[in-house]
Amino acid sequence: MVPLLIVLLLALILFGAGFAVELLWWVAIAVLVIWLLGFVVRPAASGGKRGRWYRW
């Protein structure tokens, strides 16, 4: 009975980790797209110069 519970627990952990990793990949892709769009549609900075859309 204990080995069966250990296998089920391991399967749940691996399933949860796989879901979390896939979610992190989608978040990383969304951030990359937003970051790249920032270079295309960046607002003009003060003084008429084109500036960065982020502040760091």
Tab-separated table of C-alpha atoms in Angstrom:
chain	number	residue	atom	x	y	z
A	1	MET	CA	0.000	0.000	0.000
A	2	VAL	CA	2.821	2.423	0.881
A	3	PRO	CA	4.643	2.019	-2.475
A	4	LEU	CA	1.379	2.736	-4.287
A	5	LEU	CA	0.887	5.926	-2.260
A	6	ILE	CA	4.480	6.976	-2.942
A	7	VAL	CA	3.997	6.452	-6.689
A	8	LEU	CA	0.721	8.409	-6.648
A	9	LEU	CA	2.331	11.224	-4.652
A	10	LEU	CA	5.265	11.335	-7.070
A	11	ALA	CA	2.851	11.450	-10.028
A	12	LEU	CA	0.951	14.362	-8.434
A	13	ILE	CA	4.183	16.261	-7.766
A	14	LEU	CA	5.427	15.734	-11.323
A	15	PHE	CA	2.040	16.738	-12.762
A	16	GLY	CA	2.020	19.900	-10.643
A	17	ALA	CA	5.583	20.751	-11.624
A	18	GLY	CA	4.816	20.175	-15.289
A	19	PHE	CA	1.773	22.451	-15.086
A	20	ALA	CA	3.799	25.146	-13.301
A	21	VAL	CA	6.624	24.946	-15.846
A	22	GLU	CA	4.195	25.196	-18.751
A	23	LEU	CA	2.484	28.160	-17.101
A	24	LEU	CA	5.861	29.845	-16.628
A	25	TRP	CA	6.664	29.328	-20.320
A	26	TRP	CA	3.411	31.085	-21.316
A	27	VAL	CA	4.135	33.935	-18.889
A	28	ALA	CA	7.655	34.281	-20.316
A	29	ILE	CA	6.308	34.403	-23.878
A	30	ALA	CA	3.733	37.054	-22.927
A	31	VAL	CA	6.405	39.201	-21.243
A	32	LEU	CA	8.671	38.851	-24.290
A	33	VAL	CA	5.870	39.939	-26.636
A	34	ILE	CA	5.039	42.956	-24.462
A	35	TRP	CA	8.734	43.866	-24.252
A	36	LEU	CA	9.155	43.648	-28.031
A	37	LEU	CA	5.987	45.670	-28.622
A	38	GLY	CA	7.441	48.355	-26.375
A	39	PHE	CA	10.220	48.938	-28.895
A	40	VAL	CA	7.748	49.283	-31.748
A	41	VAL	CA	5.279	51.619	-30.045
A	42	ARG	CA	7.435	53.631	-27.708
A	43	PRO	CA	6.299	57.141	-26.836
A	44	ALA	CA	8.370	60.203	-27.590
A	45	ALA	CA	10.404	61.402	-24.633
A	46	SER	CA	10.543	64.997	-23.497
A	47	GLY	CA	12.615	67.278	-25.700
A	48	GLY	CA	11.495	65.654	-28.920
A	49	LYS	CA	13.933	62.753	-28.626
A	50	ARG	CA	12.706	59.215	-28.926
A	51	GLY	CA	13.210	57.498	-25.621
A	52	ARG	CA	12.840	54.108	-24.089
A	53	TRP	CA	9.380	53.000	-23.058
A	54	TYR	CA	10.703	51.624	-19.785
A	55	ARG	CA	12.337	53.595	-16.972
A	56	TRP	CA	15.344	51.480	-16.093
